[in-house]
PDB file of C-alpha atoms in Angstrom:
ATOM      1  CA  MET H   1     -10.567 -36.435  27.049  1.00  0.00           C
ATOM      2  CA  ALA H   2      -9.146 -33.469  25.344  1.00  0.00           C
ATOM      3  CA  ALA H   3      -8.851 -30.538  27.453  1.00  0.00           C
ATOM      4  CA  TYR H   4     -11.283 -27.362  27.493  1.00  0.00           C
ATOM      5  CA  LYS H   5      -8.302 -25.145  26.187  1.00  0.00           C
ATOM      6  CA  THR H   6      -7.977 -27.964  22.784  1.00  0.00           C
ATOM      7  CA  LEU H   7     -11.681 -27.967  22.366  1.00  0.00           C
ATOM      8  CA  LYS H   8     -12.552 -24.137  23.007  1.00  0.00           C
ATOM      9  CA  GLY H   9      -9.118 -22.415  22.080  1.00  0.00           C
ATOM     10  CA  GLN H  10      -8.820 -20.871  25.573  1.00  0.00           C
ATOM     11  CA  SER H  11      -8.628 -21.747  29.558  1.00  0.00           C
ATOM     12  CA  ILE H  12     -11.163 -22.025  31.816  1.00  0.00           C
ATOM     13  CA  ARG H  13     -10.457 -18.928  34.196  1.00  0.00           C
ATOM     14  CA  GLN H  14      -9.751 -19.758  38.041  1.00  0.00           C
ATOM     15  CA  VAL H  15     -11.200 -17.418  40.681  1.00  0.00           C
ATOM     16  CA  ALA H  16     -11.321 -17.329  44.292  1.00  0.00           C
ATOM     17  CA  GLN H  17     -15.290 -15.958  44.165  1.00  0.00           C
ATOM     18  CA  ASP H  18     -18.255 -16.516  41.801  1.00  0.00           C
ATOM     19  CA  PRO H  19     -18.775 -13.410  39.644  1.00  0.00           C
ATOM     20  CA  THR H  20     -21.250 -11.101  40.641  1.00  0.00           C
ATOM     21  CA  ASN H  21     -22.640 -10.373  37.184  1.00  0.00           C
ATOM     22  CA  PRO H  22     -21.800 -13.463  35.379  1.00  0.00           C
ATOM     23  CA  VAL H  23     -22.483 -13.355  31.383  1.00  0.00           C
ATOM     24  CA  ILE H  24     -24.930 -16.430  29.667  1.00  0.00           C
ATOM     25  CA  GLY H  25     -22.221 -19.000  28.400  1.00  0.00           C
ATOM     26  CA  GLU H  26     -19.432 -18.263  30.741  1.00  0.00           C
ATOM     27  CA  ILE H  27     -17.614 -21.157  32.899  1.00  0.00           C
ATOM     28  CA  TRP H  28     -15.054 -20.762  35.629  1.00  0.00           C
ATOM     29  CA  TYR H  29     -13.311 -22.672  37.919  1.00  0.00           C
ATOM     30  CA  ASN H  30     -14.210 -21.833  42.118  1.00  0.00           C
ATOM     31  CA  THR H  31     -10.558 -22.501  43.579  1.00  0.00           C
ATOM     32  CA  THR H  32     -12.187 -21.945  47.196  1.00  0.00           C
ATOM     33  CA  ILE H  33     -14.341 -25.220  46.901  1.00  0.00           C
ATOM     34  CA  GLY H  34     -12.945 -26.663  43.854  1.00  0.00           C
ATOM     35  CA  VAL H  35     -16.067 -26.880  41.589  1.00  0.00           C
ATOM     36  CA  LEU H  36     -16.505 -25.924  37.831  1.00  0.00           C
ATOM     37  CA  LYS H  37     -19.432 -23.397  37.520  1.00  0.00           C
ATOM     38  CA  GLY H  38     -21.076 -22.422  34.422  1.00  0.00           C
ATOM     39  CA  TYR H  39     -24.026 -19.784  33.869  1.00  0.00           C
ATOM     40  CA  MET H  40     -25.970 -21.492  31.356  1.00  0.00           C
ATOM     41  CA  ASN H  41     -29.190 -19.663  29.299  1.00  0.00           C
ATOM     42  CA  LEU H  42     -32.030 -21.685  31.110  1.00  0.00           C
ATOM     43  CA  GLN H  43     -34.979 -20.022  32.598  1.00  0.00           C
ATOM     44  CA  GLY H  44     -35.243 -19.207  36.224  1.00  0.00           C
ATOM     45  CA  ALA H  45     -37.813 -21.517  38.310  1.00  0.00           C
ATOM     46  CA  TRP H  46     -40.082 -20.105  41.264  1.00  0.00           C
ATOM     47  CA  GLN H  47     -40.110 -22.370  44.313  1.00  0.00           C
ATOM     48  CA  SER H  48     -42.709 -22.330  47.504  1.00  0.00           C
ATOM     49  CA  GLY H  49     -42.454 -20.220  50.155  1.00  0.00           C
ATOM     50  CA  THR H  50     -44.217 -20.067  53.525  1.00  0.00           C
ATOM     51  CA  ASN H  51     -47.729 -19.017  52.708  1.00  0.00           C
ATOM     52  CA  LEU H  52     -49.102 -15.823  53.945  1.00  0.00           C
ATOM     53  CA  PRO H  53     -51.134 -15.716  57.422  1.00  0.00           C
ATOM     54  CA  SER H  54     -54.273 -14.983  55.408  1.00  0.00           C
ATOM     55  CA  ALA H  55     -54.807 -15.137  52.083  1.00  0.00           C
ATOM     56  CA  ARG H  56     -55.592 -11.624  50.223  1.00  0.00           C
ATOM     57  CA  ARG H  57     -55.394 -10.018  47.266  1.00  0.00           C
ATOM     58  CA  SER H  58     -54.279  -6.100  46.161  1.00  0.00           C
ATOM     59  CA  LEU H  59     -51.926  -5.717  48.631  1.00  0.00           C
ATOM     60  CA  SER H  60     -48.762  -3.719  48.423  1.00  0.00           C
ATOM     61  CA  GLY H  61     -45.407  -4.949  48.540  1.00  0.00           C
ATOM     62  CA  ALA H  62     -41.846  -3.474  49.564  1.00  0.00           C
ATOM     63  CA  GLY H  63     -38.183  -5.347  50.068  1.00  0.00           C
ATOM     64  CA  THR H  64     -36.598  -8.149  48.762  1.00  0.00           C
ATOM     65  CA  LYS H  65     -36.764 -12.155  48.515  1.00  0.00           C
ATOM     66  CA  THR H  66     -35.183 -12.245  52.276  1.00  0.00           C
ATOM     67  CA  ALA H  67     -36.490  -9.492  53.771  1.00  0.00           C
ATOM     68  CA  ALA H  68     -39.610  -8.680  52.321  1.00  0.00           C
ATOM     69  CA  LEU H  69     -43.340  -6.469  53.589  1.00  0.00           C
ATOM     70  CA  GLY H  70     -46.846  -7.294  52.626  1.00  0.00           C
ATOM     71  CA  PHE H  71     -49.430  -4.728  53.651  1.00  0.00           C
ATOM     72  CA  GLY H  72     -53.119  -3.877  53.217  1.00  0.00           C
ATOM     73  CA  GLY H  73     -55.164  -5.748  50.866  1.00  0.00           C
ATOM     74  CA  TYR H  74     -58.584  -7.305  50.493  1.00  0.00           C
ATOM     75  CA  THR H  75     -60.314 -10.533  51.661  1.00  0.00           C
ATOM     76  CA  THR H  76     -63.599 -11.694  51.419  1.00  0.00           C
ATOM     77  CA  THR H  77     -65.382  -8.581  53.024  1.00  0.00           C
ATOM     78  CA  SER H  78     -65.951  -5.087  51.180  1.00  0.00           C
ATOM     79  CA  THR H  79     -63.394  -3.377  53.170  1.00  0.00           C
ATOM     80  CA  SER H  80     -59.576  -3.182  52.844  1.00  0.00           C
ATOM     81  CA  ILE H  81     -57.548  -4.401  55.922  1.00  0.00           C
ATOM     82  CA  ASN H  82     -54.859  -2.640  57.607  1.00  0.00           C
ATOM     83  CA  THR H  83     -52.709  -5.973  58.097  1.00  0.00           C
ATOM     84  CA  THR H  84     -48.784  -5.823  57.595  1.00  0.00           C
ATOM     85  CA  ASP H  85     -46.824  -9.241  57.566  1.00  0.00           C
ATOM     86  CA  GLU H  86     -42.904  -9.090  57.567  1.00  0.00           C
ATOM     87  CA  TYR H  87     -41.178 -12.007  55.388  1.00  0.00           C
ATOM     88  CA  ASN H  88     -37.406 -12.880  56.297  1.00  0.00           C
ATOM     89  CA  GLY H  89     -36.970 -15.867  53.550  1.00  0.00           C
ATOM     90  CA  SER H  90     -38.503 -18.653  55.384  1.00  0.00           C
ATOM     91  CA  SER H  91     -41.386 -17.241  57.451  1.00  0.00           C
ATOM     92  CA  TRP H  92     -44.091 -14.398  58.127  1.00  0.00           C
ATOM     93  CA  THR H  93     -44.660 -12.594  61.271  1.00  0.00           C
ATOM     94  CA  ASN H  94     -46.900 -10.039  61.827  1.00  0.00           C
ATOM     95  CA  GLY H  95     -46.094  -6.304  62.075  1.00  0.00           C
ATOM     96  CA  GLY H  96     -47.727  -3.311  63.051  1.00  0.00           C
ATOM     97  CA  ASN H  97     -51.080  -2.287  61.891  1.00  0.00           C
ATOM     98  CA  MET H  98     -51.485   0.217  59.253  1.00  0.00           C
ATOM     99  CA  SER H  99     -53.838   3.321  60.611  1.00  0.00           C
ATOM    100  CA  THR H 100     -56.364   2.458  57.893  1.00  0.00           C
ATOM    101  CA  GLY H 101     -56.955  -0.279  55.930  1.00  0.00           C
ATOM    102  CA  ARG H 102     -56.443   0.267  52.020  1.00  0.00           C
ATOM    103  CA  ARG H 103     -55.811  -1.940  49.198  1.00  0.00           C
ATOM    104  CA  SER H 104     -54.795  -0.794  45.173  1.00  0.00           C
ATOM    105  CA  MET H 105     -51.799   1.037  46.797  1.00  0.00           C
ATOM    106  CA  ALA H 106     -48.649   2.180  45.627  1.00  0.00           C
ATOM    107  CA  GLY H 107     -45.800   0.635  48.187  1.00  0.00           C
ATOM    108  CA  PHE H 108     -42.456   1.016  48.276  1.00  0.00           C
ATOM    109  CA  GLY H 109     -38.986   0.818  50.021  1.00  0.00           C
ATOM    110  CA  ILE H 110     -37.571  -1.445  52.129  1.00  0.00           C
ATOM    111  CA  GLN H 111     -38.792  -3.816  54.734  1.00  0.00           C
ATOM    112  CA  THR H 112     -37.987  -1.449  57.650  1.00  0.00           C
ATOM    113  CA  ALA H 113     -38.427   1.681  55.571  1.00  0.00           C
ATOM    114  CA  ALA H 114     -41.566   1.707  53.407  1.00  0.00           C
ATOM    115  CA  VAL H 115     -44.035   3.473  52.211  1.00  0.00           C
ATOM    116  CA  GLY H 116     -48.048   2.894  51.070  1.00  0.00           C
ATOM    117  CA  ALA H 117     -49.494   5.661  49.163  1.00  0.00           C
ATOM    118  CA  GLY H 118     -53.192   6.437  47.507  1.00  0.00           C
ATOM    119  CA  GLY H 119     -55.699   3.033  47.286  1.00  0.00           C
ATOM    120  CA  ILE H 120     -59.428   2.300  48.280  1.00  0.00           C
ATOM    121  CA  VAL H 121     -60.908   1.915  51.531  1.00  0.00           C
ATOM    122  CA  ASN H 122     -64.255   0.258  50.454  1.00  0.00           C
ATOM    123  CA  PRO H 123     -66.265   0.327  47.402  1.00  0.00           C
ATOM    124  CA  SER H 124     -67.583   3.897  48.515  1.00  0.00           C
ATOM    125  CA  THR H 125     -64.481   5.520  49.662  1.00  0.00           C
ATOM    126  CA  ARG H 126     -61.951   5.551  47.064  1.00  0.00           C
ATOM    127  CA  PHE H 127     -59.169   7.598  45.122  1.00  0.00           C
ATOM    128  CA  SER H 128     -56.855   8.059  49.115  1.00  0.00           C
ATOM    129  CA  ASN H 129     -54.317  10.787  48.788  1.00  0.00           C
ATOM    130  CA  ALA H 130     -52.998   9.391  52.180  1.00  0.00           C
ATOM    131  CA  THR H 131     -49.468   8.126  52.638  1.00  0.00           C
ATOM    132  CA  GLU H 132     -48.383   6.013  55.567  1.00  0.00           C
ATOM    133  CA  GLU H 133     -44.256   5.193  56.251  1.00  0.00           C
ATOM    134  CA  TYR H 134     -43.052   2.236  58.177  1.00  0.00           C
ATOM    135  CA  ASP H 135     -40.235   1.774  60.088  1.00  0.00           C
ATOM    136  CA  GLY H 136     -39.972  -2.124  61.280  1.00  0.00           C
ATOM    137  CA  SER H 137     -42.632  -1.713  63.410  1.00  0.00           C
ATOM    138  CA  SER H 138     -45.142   0.697  63.295  1.00  0.00           C
ATOM    139  CA  TRP H 139     -46.939   3.246  60.765  1.00  0.00           C
ATOM    140  CA  THR H 140     -46.931   6.865  60.900  1.00  0.00           C
ATOM    141  CA  SER H 141     -48.543   9.395  57.907  1.00  0.00           C
ATOM    142  CA  GLY H 142     -46.666  11.189  55.806  1.00  0.00           C
ATOM    143  CA  GLY H 143     -47.313  13.510  53.280  1.00  0.00           C
ATOM    144  CA  ASN H 144     -50.341  13.394  51.158  1.00  0.00           C
ATOM    145  CA  LEU H 145     -49.951  12.899  47.753  1.00  0.00           C
ATOM    146  CA  ALA H 146     -51.091  15.943  45.455  1.00  0.00           C
ATOM    147  CA  ASN H 147     -54.034  14.068  43.214  1.00  0.00           C
ATOM    148  CA  GLY H 148     -55.720  11.135  45.373  1.00  0.00           C
ATOM    149  CA  ARG H 149     -55.850   7.695  42.983  1.00  0.00           C
ATOM    150  CA  ASP H 150     -55.953   4.009  43.586  1.00  0.00           C
ATOM    151  CA  ILE H 151     -54.228   1.189  41.541  1.00  0.00           C
ATOM    152  CA  LEU H 152     -51.459   2.926  40.784  1.00  0.00           C
ATOM    153  CA  ALA H 153     -47.818   1.820  40.647  1.00  0.00           C
ATOM    154  CA  GLY H 154     -45.137   2.935  42.952  1.00  0.00           C
ATOM    155  CA  ALA H 155     -41.011   2.638  43.123  1.00  0.00           C
ATOM    156  CA  GLY H 156     -38.141   3.666  44.835  1.00  0.00           C
ATOM    157  CA  THR H 157     -37.371   4.503  48.447  1.00  0.00           C
ATOM    158  CA  LEU H 158     -39.255   6.137  51.794  1.00  0.00           C
ATOM    159  CA  THR H 159     -37.116   9.449  50.863  1.00  0.00           C
ATOM    160  CA  ALA H 160     -36.760   8.982  47.019  1.00  0.00           C
ATOM    161  CA  GLY H 161     -40.045   7.836  46.246  1.00  0.00           C
ATOM    162  CA  LEU H 162     -42.488   7.560  42.895  1.00  0.00           C
ATOM    163  CA  ALA H 163     -46.192   7.224  42.596  1.00  0.00           C
ATOM    164  CA  PHE H 164     -47.407   6.733  38.870  1.00  0.00           C
ATOM    165  CA  GLY H 165     -50.511   6.511  36.889  1.00  0.00           C
ATOM    166  CA  GLY H 166     -53.660   5.197  38.717  1.00  0.00           C
ATOM    167  CA  TYR H 167     -57.719   5.607  38.919  1.00  0.00           C
ATOM    168  CA  SER H 168     -58.672   9.229  39.894  1.00  0.00           C
ATOM    169  CA  PRO H 169     -61.679  11.263  40.260  1.00  0.00           C
ATOM    170  CA  PRO H 170     -64.469  11.435  38.859  1.00  0.00           C
ATOM    171  CA  GLY H 171     -63.274   8.017  37.465  1.00  0.00           C
ATOM    172  CA  SER H 172     -60.728   7.973  34.954  1.00  0.00           C
ATOM    173  CA  ASP H 173     -56.876   6.755  34.045  1.00  0.00           C
ATOM    174  CA  VAL H 174     -54.521   9.221  34.937  1.00  0.00           C
ATOM    175  CA  ALA H 175     -50.763   9.849  33.841  1.00  0.00           C
ATOM    176  CA  PHE H 176     -49.899  11.989  36.674  1.00  0.00           C
ATOM    177  CA  THR H 177     -46.301  11.203  38.393  1.00  0.00           C
ATOM    178  CA  GLU H 178     -45.626  12.460  41.697  1.00  0.00           C
ATOM    179  CA  GLU H 179     -41.716  11.976  43.754  1.00  0.00           C
ATOM    180  CA  TYR H 180     -41.865  11.623  47.459  1.00  0.00           C
ATOM    181  CA  ASP H 181     -39.029  13.260  49.265  1.00  0.00           C
ATOM    182  CA  GLY H 182     -39.549  11.417  52.872  1.00  0.00           C
ATOM    183  CA  SER H 183     -42.142  14.411  54.015  1.00  0.00           C
ATOM    184  CA  SER H 184     -44.300  15.842  50.738  1.00  0.00           C
ATOM    185  CA  TRP H 185     -44.746  14.986  47.313  1.00  0.00           C
ATOM    186  CA  THR H 186     -44.027  17.045  44.272  1.00  0.00           C
ATOM    187  CA  ALA H 187     -45.164  16.868  40.309  1.00  0.00           C
ATOM    188  CA  GLY H 188     -42.725  14.600  38.462  1.00  0.00           C
ATOM    189  CA  GLY H 189     -42.762  14.320  34.520  1.00  0.00           C
ATOM    190  CA  ALA H 190     -46.091  12.463  33.316  1.00  0.00           C
ATOM    191  CA  LEU H 191     -46.428   8.867  31.736  1.00  0.00           C
ATOM    192  CA  ASN H 192     -46.681   9.017  27.989  1.00  0.00           C
ATOM    193  CA  THR H 193     -50.025   6.729  28.396  1.00  0.00           C
ATOM    194  CA  ALA H 194     -52.662   7.416  31.048  1.00  0.00           C
ATOM    195  CA  VAL H 195     -52.786   3.921  32.736  1.00  0.00           C
ATOM    196  CA  ARG H 196     -54.169   1.855  36.040  1.00  0.00           C
ATOM    197  CA  SER H 197     -53.411  -1.273  37.504  1.00  0.00           C
ATOM    198  CA  ASN H 198     -49.888  -1.285  35.596  1.00  0.00           C
ATOM    199  CA  GLY H 199     -47.068  -2.759  37.470  1.00  0.00           C
ATOM    200  CA  GLY H 200     -43.979  -0.600  38.634  1.00  0.00           C
ATOM    201  CA  THR H 201     -39.912  -1.037  39.982  1.00  0.00           C
ATOM    202  CA  GLY H 202     -36.939   0.949  39.986  1.00  0.00           C
ATOM    203  CA  THR H 203     -35.498   3.919  41.888  1.00  0.00           C
ATOM    204  CA  GLN H 204     -37.104   7.854  41.705  1.00  0.00           C
ATOM    205  CA  THR H 205     -34.260   8.499  38.707  1.00  0.00           C
ATOM    206  CA  ALA H 206     -34.336   5.407  37.348  1.00  0.00           C
ATOM    207  CA  GLY H 207     -38.088   3.826  37.197  1.00  0.00           C
ATOM    208  CA  LEU H 208     -40.280   1.406  35.405  1.00  0.00           C
ATOM    209  CA  SER H 209     -43.819   1.060  34.265  1.00  0.00           C
ATOM    210  CA  PHE H 210     -45.353  -1.754  32.718  1.00  0.00           C
ATOM    211  CA  GLY H 211     -48.418  -3.378  31.557  1.00  0.00           C
ATOM    212  CA  GLY H 212     -51.747  -1.852  32.837  1.00  0.00           C
ATOM    213  CA  ASP H 213     -54.946  -0.633  31.491  1.00  0.00           C
ATOM    214  CA  ASN H 214     -56.742   2.044  29.848  1.00  0.00           C
ATOM    215  CA  PRO H 215     -60.195   1.646  28.162  1.00  0.00           C
ATOM    216  CA  SER H 216     -58.798   2.372  25.029  1.00  0.00           C
ATOM    217  CA  PRO H 217     -56.744   0.535  23.740  1.00  0.00           C
ATOM    218  CA  GLY H 218     -56.992  -1.687  26.757  1.00  0.00           C
ATOM    219  CA  LEU H 219     -54.787  -3.964  28.173  1.00  0.00           C
ATOM    220  CA  GLN H 220     -51.356  -2.343  27.795  1.00  0.00           C
ATOM    221  CA  THR H 221     -48.007  -3.949  26.563  1.00  0.00           C
ATOM    222  CA  GLN H 222     -46.216  -0.738  26.869  1.00  0.00           C
ATOM    223  CA  THR H 223     -43.051  -0.206  28.923  1.00  0.00           C
ATOM    224  CA  GLU H 224     -41.937   3.249  30.344  1.00  0.00           C
ATOM    225  CA  GLU H 225     -38.814   4.227  31.674  1.00  0.00           C
ATOM    226  CA  TYR H 226     -38.060   6.849  34.305  1.00  0.00           C
ATOM    227  CA  ASN H 227     -34.957   9.688  34.176  1.00  0.00           C
ATOM    228  CA  GLY H 228     -35.986  11.724  37.182  1.00  0.00           C
ATOM    229  CA  SER H 229     -37.819  14.155  35.288  1.00  0.00           C
ATOM    230  CA  SER H 230     -39.470  12.307  32.136  1.00  0.00           C
ATOM    231  CA  TRP H 231     -40.854   8.932  30.384  1.00  0.00           C
ATOM    232  CA  THR H 232     -39.377   7.123  27.351  1.00  0.00           C
ATOM    233  CA  LEU H 233     -40.804   4.282  25.618  1.00  0.00           C
ATOM    234  CA  GLY H 234     -39.018   0.999  26.850  1.00  0.00           C
ATOM    235  CA  GLY H 235     -39.520  -2.395  25.702  1.00  0.00           C
ATOM    236  CA  ASN H 236     -42.939  -4.066  25.201  1.00  0.00           C
ATOM    237  CA  LEU H 237     -44.486  -6.988  27.198  1.00  0.00           C
ATOM    238  CA  PRO H 238     -45.000 -10.272  25.292  1.00  0.00           C
ATOM    239  CA  PHE H 239     -48.615  -9.572  25.638  1.00  0.00           C
ATOM    240  CA  GLY H 240     -50.719  -7.103  27.503  1.00  0.00           C
ATOM    241  CA  LYS H 241     -51.410  -7.692  30.987  1.00  0.00           C
ATOM    242  CA  GLU H 242     -52.794  -5.875  33.876  1.00  0.00           C
ATOM    243  CA  SER H 243     -52.350  -6.550  38.299  1.00  0.00           C
ATOM    244  CA  THR H 244     -48.971  -7.921  37.575  1.00  0.00           C
ATOM    245  CA  ASN H 245     -46.226  -7.083  40.256  1.00  0.00           C
ATOM    246  CA  GLY H 246     -42.913  -5.846  39.900  1.00  0.00           C
ATOM    247  CA  GLY H 247     -39.720  -6.330  41.085  1.00  0.00           C
ATOM    248  CA  GLY H 248     -36.089  -5.344  40.073  1.00  0.00           C
ATOM    249  CA  ILE H 249     -34.427  -1.857  39.020  1.00  0.00           C
ATOM    250  CA  GLN H 250     -34.940  -0.366  35.596  1.00  0.00           C
ATOM    251  CA  THR H 251     -32.377  -2.411  33.459  1.00  0.00           C
ATOM    252  CA  SER H 252     -33.057  -5.651  35.190  1.00  0.00           C
ATOM    253  CA  ALA H 253     -36.891  -6.089  36.645  1.00  0.00           C
ATOM    254  CA  LEU H 254     -39.375  -8.810  36.870  1.00  0.00           C
ATOM    255  CA  SER H 255     -43.159  -8.983  35.977  1.00  0.00           C
ATOM    256  CA  SER H 256     -45.330 -11.534  37.154  1.00  0.00           C
ATOM    257  CA  GLY H 257     -48.710 -12.813  37.089  1.00  0.00           C
ATOM    258  CA  GLY H 258     -51.750 -10.472  36.103  1.00  0.00           C
ATOM    259  CA  LEU H 259     -54.545 -10.482  34.163  1.00  0.00           C
ATOM    260  CA  THR H 260     -54.406 -11.124  30.103  1.00  0.00           C
ATOM    261  CA  SER H 261     -57.499 -10.452  28.042  1.00  0.00           C
ATOM    262  CA  THR H 262     -58.695 -13.907  28.104  1.00  0.00           C
ATOM    263  CA  ALA H 263     -57.194 -15.375  31.737  1.00  0.00           C
ATOM    264  CA  VAL H 264     -55.370 -15.371  34.607  1.00  0.00           C
ATOM    265  CA  THR H 265     -51.960 -15.562  33.973  1.00  0.00           C
ATOM    266  CA  ALA H 266     -48.683 -17.379  35.399  1.00  0.00           C
ATOM    267  CA  GLY H 267     -46.228 -15.780  33.007  1.00  0.00           C
ATOM    268  CA  THR H 268     -43.488 -14.543  33.783  1.00  0.00           C
ATOM    269  CA  GLU H 269     -40.915 -12.166  31.899  1.00  0.00           C
ATOM    270  CA  GLN H 270     -37.374 -10.851  32.547  1.00  0.00           C
ATOM    271  CA  TYR H 271     -36.694  -7.168  31.597  1.00  0.00           C
ATOM    272  CA  ASP H 272     -32.905  -6.105  30.725  1.00  0.00           C
ATOM    273  CA  GLY H 273     -33.073  -2.420  30.040  1.00  0.00           C
ATOM    274  CA  SER H 274     -34.243  -2.819  26.476  1.00  0.00           C
ATOM    275  CA  SER H 275     -36.875  -5.861  25.988  1.00  0.00           C
ATOM    276  CA  TRP H 276     -38.609  -8.422  28.071  1.00  0.00           C
ATOM    277  CA  THR H 277     -37.875 -12.462  27.551  1.00  0.00           C
ATOM    278  CA  ALA H 278     -40.402 -14.938  29.168  1.00  0.00           C
ATOM    279  CA  THR H 279     -38.366 -17.103  32.074  1.00  0.00           C
ATOM    280  CA  GLY H 280     -40.505 -19.599  34.355  1.00  0.00           C
ATOM    281  CA  ASN H 281     -43.790 -19.524  35.212  1.00  0.00           C
ATOM    282  CA  LEU H 282     -44.997 -19.234  38.624  1.00  0.00           C
ATOM    283  CA  ALA H 283     -46.781 -22.453  40.335  1.00  0.00           C
ATOM    284  CA  ILE H 284     -50.053 -20.303  41.036  1.00  0.00           C
ATOM    285  CA  ALA H 285     -51.536 -18.195  38.136  1.00  0.00           C
ATOM    286  CA  ARG H 286     -52.709 -14.695  40.045  1.00  0.00           C
ATOM    287  CA  TRP H 287     -53.708 -11.309  39.712  1.00  0.00           C
ATOM    288  CA  GLY H 288     -53.656  -8.784  42.286  1.00  0.00           C
ATOM    289  CA  ILE H 289     -50.246 -10.250  43.329  1.00  0.00           C
ATOM    290  CA  SER H 290     -47.386  -8.305  45.146  1.00  0.00           C
ATOM    291  CA  GLY H 291     -43.932  -8.618  46.109  1.00  0.00           C
ATOM    292  CA  ASP H 292     -40.664  -7.179  44.933  1.00  0.00           C
ATOM    293  CA  GLY H 293     -37.455  -8.102  44.488  1.00  0.00           C
ATOM    294  CA  ALA H 294     -33.409  -6.814  43.807  1.00  0.00           C
ATOM    295  CA  SER H 295     -33.288  -7.956  40.313  1.00  0.00           C
ATOM    296  CA  LYS H 296     -34.731  -9.779  37.439  1.00  0.00           C
ATOM    297  CA  THR H 297     -32.678 -13.162  38.657  1.00  0.00           C
ATOM    298  CA  THR H 298     -34.242 -12.844  42.057  1.00  0.00           C
ATOM    299  CA  GLY H 299     -37.689 -12.186  43.845  1.00  0.00           C
ATOM    300  CA  VAL H 300     -40.414 -12.983  45.799  1.00  0.00           C
ATOM    301  CA  VAL H 301     -44.365 -12.938  45.139  1.00  0.00           C
ATOM    302  CA  PHE H 302     -47.207 -13.319  47.838  1.00  0.00           C
ATOM    303  CA  GLY H 303     -51.183 -13.462  47.637  1.00  0.00           C
ATOM    304  CA  GLY H 304     -53.382 -12.667  44.726  1.00  0.00           C
ATOM    305  CA  ALA H 305     -56.309 -14.287  43.410  1.00  0.00           C
ATOM    306  CA  GLN H 306     -57.265 -16.591  40.634  1.00  0.00           C
ATOM    307  CA  PRO H 307     -59.881 -16.891  41.945  1.00  0.00           C
ATOM    308  CA  PRO H 308     -60.141 -18.070  45.091  1.00  0.00           C
ATOM    309  CA  LEU H 309     -57.883 -16.078  46.904  1.00  0.00           C
ATOM    310  CA  THR H 310     -54.809 -16.995  47.653  1.00  0.00           C
ATOM    311  CA  ALA H 311     -51.726 -16.712  50.338  1.00  0.00           C
ATOM    312  CA  SER H 312     -49.557 -18.191  48.575  1.00  0.00           C
ATOM    313  CA  THR H 313     -45.925 -17.256  48.468  1.00  0.00           C
ATOM    314  CA  GLU H 314     -43.190 -18.270  45.656  1.00  0.00           C
ATOM    315  CA  GLU H 315     -39.635 -17.318  45.456  1.00  0.00           C
ATOM    316  CA  PHE H 316     -37.994 -16.626  42.070  1.00  0.00           C
ATOM    317  CA  THR H 317     -34.298 -18.066  41.518  1.00  0.00           C
ATOM    318  CA  ASP H 318     -32.382 -17.598  37.655  1.00  0.00           C
ATOM    319  CA  PRO H 319     -30.514 -20.996  37.533  1.00  0.00           C
ATOM    320  CA  LEU H 320     -26.771 -21.225  38.366  1.00  0.00           C
ATOM    321  CA  ILE H 321     -26.080 -24.743  37.198  1.00  0.00           C
ATOM    322  CA  ILE H 322     -23.083 -26.316  38.941  1.00  0.00           C
ATOM    323  CA  THR H 323     -21.127 -29.192  38.026  1.00  0.00           C
ATOM    324  CA  GLN H 324     -19.012 -31.016  40.699  1.00  0.00           C
ATOM    325  CA  ASN H 325     -15.981 -32.790  40.157  1.00  0.00           C
ATOM    326  CA  ILE H 326     -14.844 -32.296  36.689  1.00  0.00           C
ATOM    327  CA  THR H 327     -11.054 -31.795  36.137  1.00  0.00           C
ATOM    328  CA  THR H 328      -9.981 -28.482  34.565  1.00  0.00           C
ATOM    329  CA  SER H 329      -7.202 -30.211  32.784  1.00  0.00           C
TER     330      SER H 329
END
């Protein structure tokens, strides 16, 4: 067999550790474990994780694939629940309950320092302005939103967070952005388009809003990027959808599931900072879904409805194709 250098005109790079950010088509030999590896242009895949303790939708999430938090939501009654559950990558355990049950909140942060803001208590008690902070065991009250609303998106950390979009009194979509410093909210730059039920992820100075609904023109394909003061347009989603989950950062994000104009979708898209690309579908199509993740290559989702309500957890991994026992000569 001809050597790789003869075929391709270059040698295979030998490294002691795998590169942290390989590019599509890159090949290397890991000398520590004696394995030839390549990063291929294949779709990522979702794998089943352990179910949530209870099926619910419109819950909020924070954290990463191996340290996630799910809180609030809606079951079969009209009143929202205050339950908190913690995921360690293999199983869920109960955490401290929220002070007030809410659904359709902005959720962000990490498992041991999370925020839930806004939301719906029950059909007659909407547009909450309440903020609660989680320390890994219990929730305490934080500063109130200036504009009470629900079905909004969030991003960032407990001490540097964002809440944007949503549905506000007397019953209209809004473009409000508010920034959180761990104790109080201040006004930020408004979205270009008022929207509710949008996906959100990123940081306070590099946020991402995508999809959502607006009565005119309806489901959104629009993506907006925040720089800490203003929003600018990014690459559009392949199709309009709402109630989708967001995870990752502004230049490496995932959008999973949601509602399109015709159906509940299992579609998953990856964002690279300029455009969205379809990747592997969820095993269970759903909306009102939650989750989080560190980038477009790793994430977790849980809950939602098809209908019916689901407790399913799924974990996303972008494929690293490994071929063993291949000579580099």
